[in-house]
């Protein structure tokens, strides 16, 4: 039994090992759920945290609990990354070795360089106390695609950015100090929270699933998917798309009485997983068995809140259809044949801008980041 709430889980398939993170500890278990070893990640400044001493921090090591917000495997090397809330969200690299078919942590390295980190800019500050999702991609080096929930107090001190792409240095003492990022504008950081629920990558893209307010003016919440290009290290091809999961009852009369149950929009995502569908489901959703499908558990929220009510539903979104909807939206934004006034959106990241065909005077290229609304792209589940 874990000593506290489980914060993260990741598997290491070469040795059938499972890593489970709780506050101040990471357990390594075998396939029978027997604990093989324990890595103590906090409290920071305590004698129990041996790996804390590997970080050459400036100033005293103040006593601080570590919530392990990031736990992810490297896609190429036998490395486990953990990033906690202590010391402004720094990370560790745990090198794994297999001995007699059992995984052991051979060495742990602190991914931090004191000389490159300042309160106003900290490339080695990854994890946010409010939540962080990370995807690691191998591109001759390990690139971290990071999405963090921030508020003003977090953003003003050693800020983990809202969305960033960071390259792990070959010296393994932190991340390159030059990196691309987006952060919610200061005036909205306390009033426009973005909750990151799930992350994954497929082929040329990295995806994040979010729950956030519909816009800066509305109090109601909905779900979006964010897409970043793996082929580019900047964020010019940042895209957002609304995801809509709803039940629509098929009306019919029973025993002479009209039956009209309420249609329900399940607006806030609770959990998600991307995998390939079975043959029957693939046929029902017009997908192939080889296609990746995003499955999401959605709930209907309380009014003007992201807090879920008791009812929930599962909706399936073929990833090919998501990408097609994004491409269609981009074509509409960039086409000279479209005359409807169209905003790029994302006013919490950037000032009001219109698509190029609307006479955008900023000189920004059509590939610049955009939020897309596709009213046709919804996953419906009908009940008789």
Short mmCIF file of N, CA and C in Angstrom, two decimals, residues 246-312:
data_model
loop_
_atom_site.label_atom_id
_atom_site.label_comp_id
_atom_site.label_asym_id
_atom_site.label_seq_id
_atom_site.Cartn_x
_atom_site.Cartn_y
_atom_site.Cartn_z
N UNK A 246 -20.91 14.33 -26.61
CA UNK A 246 -22.29 14.52 -26.16
C UNK A 246 -23.15 13.29 -26.44
N UNK A 247 -24.16 13.13 -25.61
CA UNK A 247 -25.22 12.15 -25.84
C UNK A 247 -26.38 12.85 -26.51
N UNK A 248 -26.89 12.24 -27.58
CA UNK A 248 -28.10 12.75 -28.22
C UNK A 248 -29.09 11.60 -28.28
N UNK A 249 -30.17 11.73 -27.53
CA UNK A 249 -31.17 10.68 -27.44
C UNK A 249 -32.01 10.64 -28.72
N UNK A 250 -32.27 9.43 -29.18
CA UNK A 250 -33.16 9.26 -30.33
C UNK A 250 -34.60 9.24 -29.82
N UNK A 251 -35.38 10.21 -30.26
CA UNK A 251 -36.74 10.35 -29.76
C UNK A 251 -37.66 9.28 -30.36
N UNK A 252 -38.49 8.71 -29.52
CA UNK A 252 -39.55 7.83 -30.01
C UNK A 252 -40.64 7.74 -28.94
N UNK A 253 -41.78 7.35 -29.35
CA UNK A 253 -42.93 7.30 -28.44
C UNK A 253 -43.04 5.89 -27.84
N UNK A 254 -43.30 5.85 -26.56
CA UNK A 254 -43.47 4.57 -25.88
C UNK A 254 -44.82 4.56 -25.18
N UNK A 255 -45.62 3.55 -25.49
CA UNK A 255 -46.94 3.37 -24.88
C UNK A 255 -47.77 4.64 -25.02
N UNK A 256 -47.60 5.29 -26.16
CA UNK A 256 -48.42 6.46 -26.45
C UNK A 256 -47.95 7.74 -25.79
N UNK A 257 -46.82 7.67 -25.03
CA UNK A 257 -46.33 8.86 -24.36
C UNK A 257 -45.05 9.35 -25.05
N UNK A 258 -44.90 10.66 -25.14
CA UNK A 258 -43.69 11.23 -25.73
C UNK A 258 -42.54 11.13 -24.73
N UNK A 259 -41.44 10.60 -25.20
CA UNK A 259 -40.26 10.48 -24.35
C UNK A 259 -39.20 11.40 -24.90
N UNK A 260 -38.82 12.41 -24.15
CA UNK A 260 -37.83 13.38 -24.61
C UNK A 260 -36.78 13.63 -23.52
N UNK A 261 -35.89 12.66 -23.29
CA UNK A 261 -34.84 12.87 -22.29
C UNK A 261 -33.93 14.03 -22.72
N UNK A 262 -33.22 14.53 -21.77
CA UNK A 262 -32.36 15.68 -22.02
C UNK A 262 -31.08 15.26 -22.75
N UNK A 263 -30.74 15.96 -23.84
CA UNK A 263 -29.43 15.79 -24.45
C UNK A 263 -28.38 16.35 -23.51
N UNK A 264 -27.23 15.69 -23.46
CA UNK A 264 -26.20 16.09 -22.51
C UNK A 264 -24.89 16.34 -23.24
N UNK A 265 -24.28 17.50 -22.99
CA UNK A 265 -22.94 17.79 -23.47
C UNK A 265 -21.97 17.52 -22.33
N UNK A 266 -21.13 16.51 -22.50
CA UNK A 266 -20.12 16.17 -21.49
C UNK A 266 -18.88 17.00 -21.81
N UNK A 267 -18.71 18.09 -21.11
CA UNK A 267 -17.79 19.13 -21.55
C UNK A 267 -16.39 19.09 -20.96
N UNK A 268 -16.20 18.38 -19.83
CA UNK A 268 -14.88 18.42 -19.20
C UNK A 268 -14.25 17.02 -19.18
N UNK A 269 -13.09 16.92 -19.79
CA UNK A 269 -12.35 15.66 -19.85
C UNK A 269 -11.82 15.29 -18.48
N UNK A 270 -11.95 14.00 -18.11
CA UNK A 270 -11.44 13.49 -16.84
C UNK A 270 -10.21 12.62 -17.01
N UNK A 271 -10.17 11.85 -18.08
CA UNK A 271 -9.04 10.96 -18.35
C UNK A 271 -9.07 10.60 -19.83
N UNK A 272 -7.92 10.18 -20.36
CA UNK A 272 -7.87 9.85 -21.79
C UNK A 272 -6.77 8.84 -22.05
N UNK A 273 -6.87 8.19 -23.20
CA UNK A 273 -5.84 7.24 -23.63
C UNK A 273 -5.93 7.10 -25.15
N UNK A 274 -4.79 7.08 -25.80
CA UNK A 274 -4.73 6.92 -27.26
C UNK A 274 -4.21 5.53 -27.59
N UNK A 275 -4.99 4.78 -28.38
CA UNK A 275 -4.61 3.42 -28.75
C UNK A 275 -5.33 3.04 -30.03
N UNK A 276 -5.05 1.86 -30.55
CA UNK A 276 -5.70 1.40 -31.77
C UNK A 276 -7.03 0.70 -31.43
N UNK A 277 -8.03 0.85 -32.29
CA UNK A 277 -9.35 0.29 -31.98
C UNK A 277 -9.47 -1.17 -32.42
N UNK A 278 -10.47 -1.85 -31.89
CA UNK A 278 -10.83 -3.16 -32.40
C UNK A 278 -11.55 -3.05 -33.73
N UNK A 279 -11.73 -4.15 -34.39
CA UNK A 279 -12.31 -4.15 -35.73
C UNK A 279 -13.74 -3.61 -35.76
N UNK A 280 -14.55 -4.00 -34.77
CA UNK A 280 -15.94 -3.56 -34.75
C UNK A 280 -16.05 -2.06 -34.51
N UNK A 281 -15.30 -1.56 -33.52
CA UNK A 281 -15.35 -0.13 -33.23
C UNK A 281 -14.78 0.68 -34.39
N UNK A 282 -13.71 0.18 -35.00
CA UNK A 282 -13.11 0.89 -36.13
C UNK A 282 -14.14 1.10 -37.24
N UNK A 283 -14.94 0.07 -37.49
CA UNK A 283 -15.97 0.18 -38.52
C UNK A 283 -17.03 1.20 -38.13
N UNK A 284 -17.40 1.22 -36.85
CA UNK A 284 -18.46 2.12 -36.39
C UNK A 284 -18.05 3.58 -36.45
N UNK A 285 -16.77 3.87 -36.26
CA UNK A 285 -16.32 5.26 -36.24
C UNK A 285 -15.57 5.64 -37.52
N UNK A 286 -15.72 4.83 -38.54
CA UNK A 286 -15.10 5.11 -39.85
C UNK A 286 -13.59 5.24 -39.77
N UNK A 287 -12.98 4.35 -39.02
CA UNK A 287 -11.53 4.33 -38.89
C UNK A 287 -11.01 2.96 -39.29
N UNK A 288 -9.70 2.87 -39.47
CA UNK A 288 -9.05 1.60 -39.74
C UNK A 288 -8.48 1.02 -38.45
N UNK A 289 -8.29 -0.28 -38.41
CA UNK A 289 -7.75 -0.92 -37.21
C UNK A 289 -6.33 -0.47 -36.91
N UNK A 290 -5.63 0.04 -37.93
CA UNK A 290 -4.26 0.51 -37.74
C UNK A 290 -4.20 1.98 -37.31
N UNK A 291 -5.35 2.66 -37.32
CA UNK A 291 -5.39 4.07 -36.94
C UNK A 291 -5.30 4.24 -35.42
N UNK A 292 -4.74 5.36 -35.01
CA UNK A 292 -4.74 5.69 -33.58
C UNK A 292 -6.03 6.41 -33.26
N UNK A 293 -6.66 6.02 -32.16
CA UNK A 293 -7.92 6.63 -31.74
C UNK A 293 -7.75 7.17 -30.32
N UNK A 294 -8.24 8.38 -30.12
CA UNK A 294 -8.20 8.99 -28.80
C UNK A 294 -9.50 8.69 -28.07
N UNK A 295 -9.41 8.00 -26.94
CA UNK A 295 -10.57 7.70 -26.11
C UNK A 295 -10.54 8.63 -24.91
N UNK A 296 -11.66 9.28 -24.64
CA UNK A 296 -11.73 10.20 -23.52
C UNK A 296 -12.92 9.93 -22.63
N UNK A 297 -12.71 10.03 -21.32
CA UNK A 297 -13.79 9.97 -20.35
C UNK A 297 -14.18 11.41 -20.03
N UNK A 298 -15.40 11.78 -20.37
CA UNK A 298 -15.88 13.15 -20.20
C UNK A 298 -16.99 13.18 -19.16
N UNK A 299 -17.08 14.30 -18.46
CA UNK A 299 -18.16 14.51 -17.49
C UNK A 299 -18.87 15.82 -17.81
N UNK A 300 -20.12 15.88 -17.39
CA UNK A 300 -20.83 17.16 -17.44
C UNK A 300 -20.45 17.93 -16.18
N UNK A 301 -20.00 19.15 -16.36
CA UNK A 301 -19.53 19.91 -15.21
C UNK A 301 -20.67 20.67 -14.55
N UNK A 302 -20.44 21.10 -13.33
CA UNK A 302 -21.35 22.03 -12.69
C UNK A 302 -21.31 23.36 -13.44
N UNK A 303 -22.34 24.15 -13.30
CA UNK A 303 -22.46 25.40 -14.04
C UNK A 303 -21.27 26.30 -13.73
N UNK A 304 -20.64 26.80 -14.80
CA UNK A 304 -19.51 27.74 -14.69
C UNK A 304 -18.39 27.19 -13.82
N UNK A 305 -18.12 25.90 -13.97
CA UNK A 305 -17.08 25.25 -13.18
C UNK A 305 -16.51 24.08 -13.97
N UNK A 306 -15.27 23.68 -13.63
CA UNK A 306 -14.71 22.48 -14.22
C UNK A 306 -14.92 21.26 -13.33
N UNK A 307 -15.60 21.45 -12.19
CA UNK A 307 -15.88 20.34 -11.29
C UNK A 307 -16.93 19.42 -11.91
N UNK A 308 -16.67 18.11 -11.98
CA UNK A 308 -17.60 17.20 -12.65
C UNK A 308 -18.81 16.85 -11.83
N UNK A 309 -19.93 16.61 -12.50
CA UNK A 309 -21.09 16.01 -11.87
C UNK A 309 -20.92 14.49 -11.91
N UNK A 310 -21.93 13.74 -11.45
CA UNK A 310 -21.74 12.31 -11.25
C UNK A 310 -21.77 11.50 -12.54
N UNK A 311 -22.44 12.00 -13.60
CA UNK A 311 -22.55 11.23 -14.83
C UNK A 311 -21.37 11.49 -15.76
N UNK A 312 -20.96 10.45 -16.49
CA UNK A 312 -19.84 10.59 -17.42
C UNK A 312 -20.10 9.75 -18.66
#
